[in-house]
mmCIF file with all atom_site columns, C-alpha atoms in Angstrom:
data_model
loop_
_atom_site.group_PDB
_atom_site.id
_atom_site.type_symbol
_atom_site.label_atom_id
_atom_site.label_alt_id
_atom_site.label_comp_id
_atom_site.label_asym_id
_atom_site.label_entity_id
_atom_site.label_seq_id
_atom_site.pdbx_PDB_ins_code
_atom_site.Cartn_x
_atom_site.Cartn_y
_atom_site.Cartn_z
_atom_site.occupancy
_atom_site.B_iso_or_equiv
_atom_site.pdbx_formal_charge
_atom_site.auth_seq_id
_atom_site.auth_comp_id
_atom_site.auth_asym_id
_atom_site.auth_atom_id
_atom_site.pdbx_PDB_model_num
ATOM 1   C CA . MET A 1 1   ? -16.163 40.553  34.329  1.00 64.00 ? 27  MET A CA 1
ATOM 2   C CA . SER A 1 2   ? -13.366 41.586  32.312  1.00 82.00 ? 28  SER A CA 1
ATOM 3   C CA . THR A 1 3   ? -13.593 41.488  28.337  1.00 87.00 ? 29  THR A CA 1
ATOM 4   C CA . GLY A 1 4   ? -10.841 38.731  28.405  1.00 88.00 ? 30  GLY A CA 1
ATOM 5   C CA . TRP A 1 5   ? -13.187 36.272  30.320  1.00 91.00 ? 31  TRP A CA 1
ATOM 6   C CA . ILE A 1 6   ? -16.037 37.089  27.830  1.00 93.00 ? 32  ILE A CA 1
ATOM 7   C CA . ILE A 1 7   ? -13.558 36.423  24.863  1.00 93.00 ? 33  ILE A CA 1
ATOM 8   C CA . ALA A 1 8   ? -12.492 33.108  26.205  1.00 94.00 ? 34  ALA A CA 1
ATOM 9   C CA . ILE A 1 9   ? -16.153 32.075  26.885  1.00 95.00 ? 35  ILE A CA 1
ATOM 10  C CA . VAL A 1 10  ? -17.271 32.851  23.377  1.00 95.00 ? 36  VAL A CA 1
ATOM 11  C CA . VAL A 1 11  ? -14.230 31.208  22.045  1.00 95.00 ? 37  VAL A CA 1
ATOM 12  C CA . ILE A 1 12  ? -15.032 27.921  24.046  1.00 96.00 ? 38  ILE A CA 1
ATOM 13  C CA . VAL A 1 13  ? -18.692 27.892  22.911  1.00 96.00 ? 39  VAL A CA 1
ATOM 14  C CA . VAL A 1 14  ? -17.471 28.227  19.321  1.00 97.00 ? 40  VAL A CA 1
ATOM 15  C CA . ILE A 1 15  ? -15.051 25.420  19.420  1.00 97.00 ? 41  ILE A CA 1
ATOM 16  C CA . THR A 1 16  ? -17.787 23.094  21.381  1.00 97.00 ? 42  THR A CA 1
ATOM 17  C CA . ALA A 1 17  ? -20.216 23.997  18.578  1.00 97.00 ? 43  ALA A CA 1
ATOM 18  C CA . ILE A 1 18  ? -17.599 22.941  15.770  1.00 97.00 ? 44  ILE A CA 1
ATOM 19  C CA . LEU A 1 19  ? -16.776 19.779  17.528  1.00 96.00 ? 45  LEU A CA 1
ATOM 20  C CA . ALA A 1 20  ? -20.459 18.867  17.964  1.00 96.00 ? 46  ALA A CA 1
ATOM 21  C CA . VAL A 1 21  ? -21.033 19.444  14.340  1.00 96.00 ? 47  VAL A CA 1
ATOM 22  C CA . LEU A 1 22  ? -17.964 17.257  13.224  1.00 96.00 ? 48  LEU A CA 1
ATOM 23  C CA . TYR A 1 23  ? -19.005 14.616  15.511  1.00 96.00 ? 49  TYR A CA 1
ATOM 24  C CA . PHE A 1 24  ? -22.543 14.327  13.960  1.00 95.00 ? 50  PHE A CA 1
ATOM 25  C CA . LEU A 1 25  ? -21.300 14.581  10.461  1.00 95.00 ? 51  LEU A CA 1
ATOM 26  C CA . GLY A 1 26  ? -18.654 11.875  11.254  1.00 95.00 ? 52  GLY A CA 1
ATOM 27  C CA . LYS A 1 27  ? -21.284 9.808   12.424  1.00 95.00 ? 53  LYS A CA 1
ATOM 28  C CA . LYS A 1 28  ? -23.248 10.137  9.468   1.00 95.00 ? 54  LYS A CA 1
ATOM 29  C CA . ALA A 1 29  ? -20.410 9.227   7.164   1.00 93.00 ? 55  ALA A CA 1
ATOM 30  C CA . GLN A 1 30  ? -19.476 6.281   8.873   1.00 95.00 ? 56  GLN A CA 1
ATOM 31  C CA . LYS A 1 31  ? -23.090 5.059   8.699   1.00 95.00 ? 57  LYS A CA 1
ATOM 32  C CA . LYS A 1 32  ? -23.104 5.644   4.937   1.00 93.00 ? 58  LYS A CA 1
ATOM 33  C CA . GLN A 1 33  ? -19.799 3.849   4.541   1.00 90.00 ? 59  GLN A CA 1
ATOM 34  C CA . ASP A 1 34  ? -21.061 0.934   6.624   1.00 93.00 ? 60  ASP A CA 1
ATOM 35  C CA . GLU A 1 35  ? -24.025 0.481   4.307   1.00 93.00 ? 61  GLU A CA 1
ATOM 36  C CA . GLN A 1 36  ? -22.066 0.713   1.262   1.00 87.00 ? 62  GLN A CA 1
ATOM 37  C CA . GLN A 1 37  ? -19.597 -1.880  2.598   1.00 86.00 ? 63  GLN A CA 1
ATOM 38  C CA . ALA A 1 38  ? -22.561 -4.240  3.157   1.00 90.00 ? 64  ALA A CA 1
ATOM 39  C CA . LEU A 1 39  ? -23.823 -3.751  -0.145  1.00 88.00 ? 65  LEU A CA 1
ATOM 40  C CA . MET A 1 40  ? -20.394 -4.540  -1.788  1.00 86.00 ? 66  MET A CA 1
ATOM 41  C CA . GLU A 1 41  ? -20.183 -7.643  0.131   1.00 86.00 ? 67  GLU A CA 1
ATOM 42  C CA . GLU A 1 42  ? -23.501 -8.676  -0.872  1.00 87.00 ? 68  GLU A CA 1
ATOM 43  C CA . ASN A 1 43  ? -22.609 -8.196  -4.512  1.00 87.00 ? 69  ASN A CA 1
ATOM 44  C CA . LYS A 1 44  ? -19.245 -9.633  -4.453  1.00 88.00 ? 70  LYS A CA 1
ATOM 45  C CA . GLN A 1 45  ? -18.043 -12.458 -6.983  1.00 91.00 ? 71  GLN A CA 1
ATOM 46  C CA . THR A 1 46  ? -14.910 -14.130 -7.974  1.00 91.00 ? 72  THR A CA 1
ATOM 47  C CA . ILE A 1 47  ? -13.752 -13.758 -11.395 1.00 90.00 ? 73  ILE A CA 1
ATOM 48  C CA . SER A 1 48  ? -10.304 -15.165 -12.981 1.00 91.00 ? 74  SER A CA 1
ATOM 49  C CA . MET A 1 49  ? -8.519  -12.422 -14.806 1.00 91.00 ? 75  MET A CA 1
ATOM 50  C CA . LEU A 1 50  ? -5.036  -11.480 -16.365 1.00 92.00 ? 76  LEU A CA 1
ATOM 51  C CA . ILE A 1 51  ? -3.686  -8.458  -14.822 1.00 92.00 ? 77  ILE A CA 1
ATOM 52  C CA . ILE A 1 52  ? -2.224  -6.205  -17.588 1.00 92.00 ? 78  ILE A CA 1
ATOM 53  C CA . ASP A 1 53  ? -1.259  -3.020  -15.935 1.00 92.00 ? 79  ASP A CA 1
ATOM 54  C CA . LYS A 1 54  ? -1.817  -1.101  -12.948 1.00 92.00 ? 80  LYS A CA 1
ATOM 55  C CA . LYS A 1 55  ? -1.064  2.477   -11.742 1.00 91.00 ? 81  LYS A CA 1
ATOM 56  C CA . ARG A 1 56  ? -2.690  5.340   -9.750  1.00 92.00 ? 82  ARG A CA 1
ATOM 57  C CA . MET A 1 57  ? -4.320  7.909   -12.289 1.00 90.00 ? 83  MET A CA 1
ATOM 58  C CA . LYS A 1 58  ? -7.199  10.308  -12.334 1.00 88.00 ? 84  LYS A CA 1
ATOM 59  C CA . MET A 1 59  ? -10.525 8.967   -12.655 1.00 84.00 ? 85  MET A CA 1
ATOM 60  C CA . LYS A 1 60  ? -11.256 10.853  -16.176 1.00 81.00 ? 86  LYS A CA 1
ATOM 61  C CA . ASP A 1 61  ? -7.858  9.329   -17.406 1.00 84.00 ? 87  ASP A CA 1
ATOM 62  C CA . ALA A 1 62  ? -8.602  6.126   -16.398 1.00 83.00 ? 88  ALA A CA 1
ATOM 63  C CA . GLY A 1 63  ? -11.000 4.757   -19.126 1.00 82.00 ? 89  GLY A CA 1
ATOM 64  C CA . LEU A 1 64  ? -13.978 4.131   -16.743 1.00 84.00 ? 90  LEU A CA 1
ATOM 65  C CA . PRO A 1 65  ? -17.508 4.100   -17.939 1.00 83.00 ? 91  PRO A CA 1
ATOM 66  C CA . GLN A 1 66  ? -19.049 7.849   -18.088 1.00 86.00 ? 92  GLN A CA 1
ATOM 67  C CA . MET A 1 67  ? -22.014 6.863   -15.537 1.00 88.00 ? 93  MET A CA 1
ATOM 68  C CA . VAL A 1 68  ? -19.339 5.902   -13.150 1.00 85.00 ? 94  VAL A CA 1
ATOM 69  C CA . ILE A 1 69  ? -17.675 9.526   -13.454 1.00 85.00 ? 95  ILE A CA 1
ATOM 70  C CA . ASP A 1 70  ? -21.141 11.448  -13.510 1.00 88.00 ? 96  ASP A CA 1
ATOM 71  C CA . GLN A 1 71  ? -21.896 9.587   -10.064 1.00 87.00 ? 97  GLN A CA 1
ATOM 72  C CA . THR A 1 72  ? -18.766 10.747  -8.448  1.00 86.00 ? 98  THR A CA 1
ATOM 73  C CA . PRO A 1 73  ? -18.760 13.738  -6.287  1.00 84.00 ? 99  PRO A CA 1
ATOM 74  C CA . LYS A 1 74  ? -16.945 16.756  -7.881  1.00 85.00 ? 100 LYS A CA 1
ATOM 75  C CA . LEU A 1 75  ? -14.039 16.785  -5.370  1.00 81.00 ? 101 LEU A CA 1
ATOM 76  C CA . MET A 1 76  ? -12.966 12.846  -6.082  1.00 82.00 ? 102 MET A CA 1
ATOM 77  C CA . ARG A 1 77  ? -12.987 13.363  -10.019 1.00 80.00 ? 103 ARG A CA 1
ATOM 78  C CA . GLY A 1 78  ? -9.469  15.010  -9.543  1.00 82.00 ? 104 GLY A CA 1
ATOM 79  C CA . ALA A 1 79  ? -8.207  12.684  -7.028  1.00 86.00 ? 105 ALA A CA 1
ATOM 80  C CA . LYS A 1 80  ? -5.732  9.954   -8.211  1.00 90.00 ? 106 LYS A CA 1
ATOM 81  C CA . LEU A 1 81  ? -7.262  6.387   -7.660  1.00 90.00 ? 107 LEU A CA 1
ATOM 82  C CA . PRO A 1 82  ? -5.629  2.861   -7.860  1.00 92.00 ? 108 PRO A CA 1
ATOM 83  C CA . ILE A 1 83  ? -6.470  1.561   -11.319 1.00 93.00 ? 109 ILE A CA 1
ATOM 84  C CA . VAL A 1 84  ? -6.139  -1.929  -12.723 1.00 93.00 ? 110 VAL A CA 1
ATOM 85  C CA . LYS A 1 85  ? -6.220  -3.024  -16.470 1.00 93.00 ? 111 LYS A CA 1
ATOM 86  C CA . ALA A 1 86  ? -7.165  -6.599  -16.552 1.00 92.00 ? 112 ALA A CA 1
ATOM 87  C CA . LYS A 1 87  ? -8.367  -8.741  -19.139 1.00 93.00 ? 113 LYS A CA 1
ATOM 88  C CA . VAL A 1 88  ? -11.449 -10.632 -18.044 1.00 90.00 ? 114 VAL A CA 1
ATOM 89  C CA . GLY A 1 89  ? -12.593 -13.343 -20.644 1.00 88.00 ? 115 GLY A CA 1
ATOM 90  C CA . PRO A 1 90  ? -12.320 -11.540 -23.974 1.00 91.00 ? 116 PRO A CA 1
ATOM 91  C CA . GLN A 1 91  ? -12.873 -7.949  -22.615 1.00 90.00 ? 117 GLN A CA 1
ATOM 92  C CA . ILE A 1 92  ? -10.084 -5.534  -21.438 1.00 91.00 ? 118 ILE A CA 1
ATOM 93  C CA . LEU A 1 93  ? -11.563 -3.562  -18.333 1.00 89.00 ? 119 LEU A CA 1
ATOM 94  C CA . SER A 1 94  ? -10.521 -0.860  -16.150 1.00 90.00 ? 120 SER A CA 1
ATOM 95  C CA . LEU A 1 95  ? -11.296 -1.588  -12.578 1.00 91.00 ? 121 LEU A CA 1
ATOM 96  C CA . VAL A 1 96  ? -10.761 0.292   -9.445  1.00 91.00 ? 122 VAL A CA 1
ATOM 97  C CA . SER A 1 97  ? -8.672  -1.454  -6.731  1.00 91.00 ? 123 SER A CA 1
ATOM 98  C CA . ASP A 1 98  ? -8.989  -1.382  -2.654  1.00 88.00 ? 124 ASP A CA 1
ATOM 99  C CA . GLU A 1 99  ? -6.074  0.941   -1.649  1.00 89.00 ? 125 GLU A CA 1
ATOM 100 C CA . LYS A 1 100 ? -5.054  -1.825  0.996   1.00 89.00 ? 126 LYS A CA 1
ATOM 101 C CA . ILE A 1 101 ? -4.557  -4.421  -1.728  1.00 90.00 ? 127 ILE A CA 1
ATOM 102 C CA . PHE A 1 102 ? -3.171  -2.384  -4.528  1.00 89.00 ? 128 PHE A CA 1
ATOM 103 C CA . ASP A 1 103 ? 0.535   -2.899  -3.785  1.00 88.00 ? 129 ASP A CA 1
ATOM 104 C CA . SER A 1 104 ? 0.021   -6.761  -3.676  1.00 86.00 ? 130 SER A CA 1
ATOM 105 C CA . ILE A 1 105 ? -1.454  -7.194  -7.120  1.00 88.00 ? 131 ILE A CA 1
ATOM 106 C CA . PRO A 1 106 ? 0.659   -8.831  -9.431  1.00 88.00 ? 132 PRO A CA 1
ATOM 107 C CA . VAL A 1 107 ? 1.396   -7.537  -12.877 1.00 89.00 ? 133 VAL A CA 1
ATOM 108 C CA . LYS A 1 108 ? 1.122   -9.798  -16.141 1.00 89.00 ? 134 LYS A CA 1
ATOM 109 C CA . LYS A 1 109 ? -0.172  -12.641 -14.035 1.00 88.00 ? 135 LYS A CA 1
ATOM 110 C CA . GLU A 1 110 ? -3.323  -14.476 -13.808 1.00 90.00 ? 136 GLU A CA 1
ATOM 111 C CA . VAL A 1 111 ? -5.204  -14.192 -10.815 1.00 91.00 ? 137 VAL A CA 1
ATOM 112 C CA . LYS A 1 112 ? -8.604  -14.966 -8.887  1.00 92.00 ? 138 LYS A CA 1
ATOM 113 C CA . ALA A 1 113 ? -9.894  -11.628 -7.989  1.00 90.00 ? 139 ALA A CA 1
ATOM 114 C CA . VAL A 1 114 ? -13.043 -10.888 -5.620  1.00 91.00 ? 140 VAL A CA 1
ATOM 115 C CA . VAL A 1 115 ? -14.917 -8.214  -7.423  1.00 91.00 ? 141 VAL A CA 1
ATOM 116 C CA . SER A 1 116 ? -17.876 -6.072  -6.825  1.00 88.00 ? 142 SER A CA 1
ATOM 117 C CA . GLY A 1 117 ? -19.070 -4.251  -9.879  1.00 86.00 ? 143 GLY A CA 1
ATOM 118 C CA . ILE A 1 118 ? -15.806 -2.171  -11.073 1.00 87.00 ? 144 ILE A CA 1
ATOM 119 C CA . TYR A 1 119 ? -14.230 -2.485  -7.503  1.00 89.00 ? 145 TYR A CA 1
ATOM 120 C CA . ILE A 1 120 ? -11.543 -5.204  -6.615  1.00 91.00 ? 146 ILE A CA 1
ATOM 121 C CA . LEU A 1 121 ? -11.747 -6.128  -2.984  1.00 89.00 ? 147 LEU A CA 1
ATOM 122 C CA . GLY A 1 122 ? -9.095  -8.897  -2.794  1.00 88.00 ? 148 GLY A CA 1
ATOM 123 C CA . VAL A 1 123 ? -6.872  -11.020 -5.012  1.00 89.00 ? 149 VAL A CA 1
ATOM 124 C CA . LYS A 1 124 ? -5.427  -14.442 -4.832  1.00 84.00 ? 150 LYS A CA 1
ATOM 125 C CA . GLY A 1 125 ? -2.520  -15.733 -7.238  1.00 74.00 ? 151 GLY A CA 1
ATOM 126 C CA . LEU A 1 126 ? -3.255  -18.588 -9.798  1.00 62.00 ? 152 LEU A CA 1
ATOM 127 C CA . HIS A 1 127 ? -0.037  -19.692 -10.711 1.00 61.00 ? 153 HIS A CA 1
ATOM 128 C CA . GLY A 1 128 ? 3.429   -19.305 -9.298  1.00 56.00 ? 154 GLY A CA 1
ATOM 129 C CA . LYS A 1 129 ? 4.281   -18.034 -6.024  1.00 58.00 ? 155 LYS A CA 1
ATOM 130 C CA . PRO A 1 130 ? 2.159   -15.077 -4.211  1.00 54.00 ? 156 PRO A CA 1
ATOM 131 C CA . GLN A 1 131 ? 3.801   -12.002 -4.572  1.00 56.00 ? 157 GLN A CA 1
ATOM 132 C CA . ALA A 1 132 ? 4.588   -10.306 -1.463  1.00 56.00 ? 158 ALA A CA 1
ATOM 133 C CA . ALA A 1 133 ? 3.909   -6.307  -1.170  1.00 53.00 ? 159 ALA A CA 1
ATOM 134 C CA . PRO A 1 134 ? 7.297   -4.453  -2.147  1.00 58.00 ? 160 PRO A CA 1
ATOM 135 C CA . GLN A 1 135 ? 8.775   -2.836  0.766   1.00 65.00 ? 161 GLN A CA 1
ATOM 136 C CA . LYS A 1 136 ? 8.483   0.822   1.238   1.00 70.00 ? 162 LYS A CA 1
ATOM 137 C CA . LYS A 1 137 ? 11.496  3.174   0.906   1.00 77.00 ? 163 LYS A CA 1
ATOM 138 C CA . LYS A 1 138 ? 12.942  4.538   3.837   1.00 79.00 ? 164 LYS A CA 1
ATOM 139 C CA . GLY A 1 139 ? 12.885  8.282   4.272   1.00 84.00 ? 165 GLY A CA 1
ATOM 140 C CA . TRP A 1 140 ? 15.871  10.257  4.533   1.00 84.00 ? 166 TRP A CA 1
ATOM 141 C CA . PHE A 1 141 ? 15.576  10.951  8.168   1.00 87.00 ? 167 PHE A CA 1
ATOM 142 C CA . LYS A 1 142 ? 15.357  7.008   8.993   1.00 86.00 ? 168 LYS A CA 1
ATOM 143 C CA . ARG A 1 143 ? 18.500  6.707   6.727   1.00 87.00 ? 169 ARG A CA 1
ATOM 144 C CA . ALA A 1 144 ? 20.254  9.140   8.780   1.00 88.00 ? 170 ALA A CA 1
ATOM 145 C CA . VAL A 1 145 ? 19.596  7.712   12.184  1.00 89.00 ? 171 VAL A CA 1
ATOM 146 C CA . GLU A 1 146 ? 20.522  4.201   11.133  1.00 87.00 ? 172 GLU A CA 1
ATOM 147 C CA . LYS A 1 147 ? 23.777  5.785   9.635   1.00 87.00 ? 173 LYS A CA 1
ATOM 148 C CA . ALA A 1 148 ? 24.500  7.266   12.876  1.00 87.00 ? 174 ALA A CA 1
ATOM 149 C CA . GLN A 1 149 ? 23.736  4.098   14.857  1.00 86.00 ? 175 GLN A CA 1
ATOM 150 C CA . GLU A 1 150 ? 26.008  2.210   12.523  1.00 85.00 ? 176 GLU A CA 1
ATOM 151 C CA . LYS A 1 151 ? 28.795  4.673   13.163  1.00 84.00 ? 177 LYS A CA 1
ATOM 152 C CA . ALA A 1 152 ? 28.289  4.413   17.011  1.00 82.00 ? 178 ALA A CA 1
ATOM 153 C CA . GLY A 1 153 ? 28.331  0.752   16.950  1.00 75.00 ? 179 GLY A CA 1
ATOM 154 C CA . ALA A 1 154 ? 24.343  0.302   18.310  1.00 59.00 ? 180 ALA A CA 1
ATOM 155 C CA . LYS A 1 155 ? 22.225  -1.918  16.718  1.00 59.00 ? 181 LYS A CA 1
ATOM 156 C CA . PRO A 1 156 ? 19.547  -0.460  14.289  1.00 53.00 ? 182 PRO A CA 1
ATOM 157 C CA . VAL A 1 157 ? 16.222  -0.118  15.352  1.00 57.00 ? 183 VAL A CA 1
ATOM 158 C CA . LYS A 1 158 ? 13.323  -1.388  13.052  1.00 58.00 ? 184 LYS A CA 1
#
């Protein structure tokens, strides 16, 4: 056998081993996430609150309890989280929002929120019309394509 075949076989074996390790780590992480989701569903409750402010900020700047910051992994501490400041009863709390619903949370409005600990799982408006999520801005490439189609007289593709 030539050295080219030996190198190819070694590379294939190494890639297979890496894929197997990633598969089992992913399976373990998925199982852990499912357990956490079940625990949050078990402990959820509906609370009426006034949303004061919302923004994406680092965990240490968000005003979350020190116990929460200590329990998070070191890599996550620097990541920006969707933080919501809300008045719940007489208290003003910093809560972490689910990424899926963060854009649909209305600011300076009273809402009924489904909360599990300091994590907001869902929001329903109490007064007024429900606020739709704002539309995403189009990138420069999509705008350029639409301008080219308008000049050509074609209908824009959505």
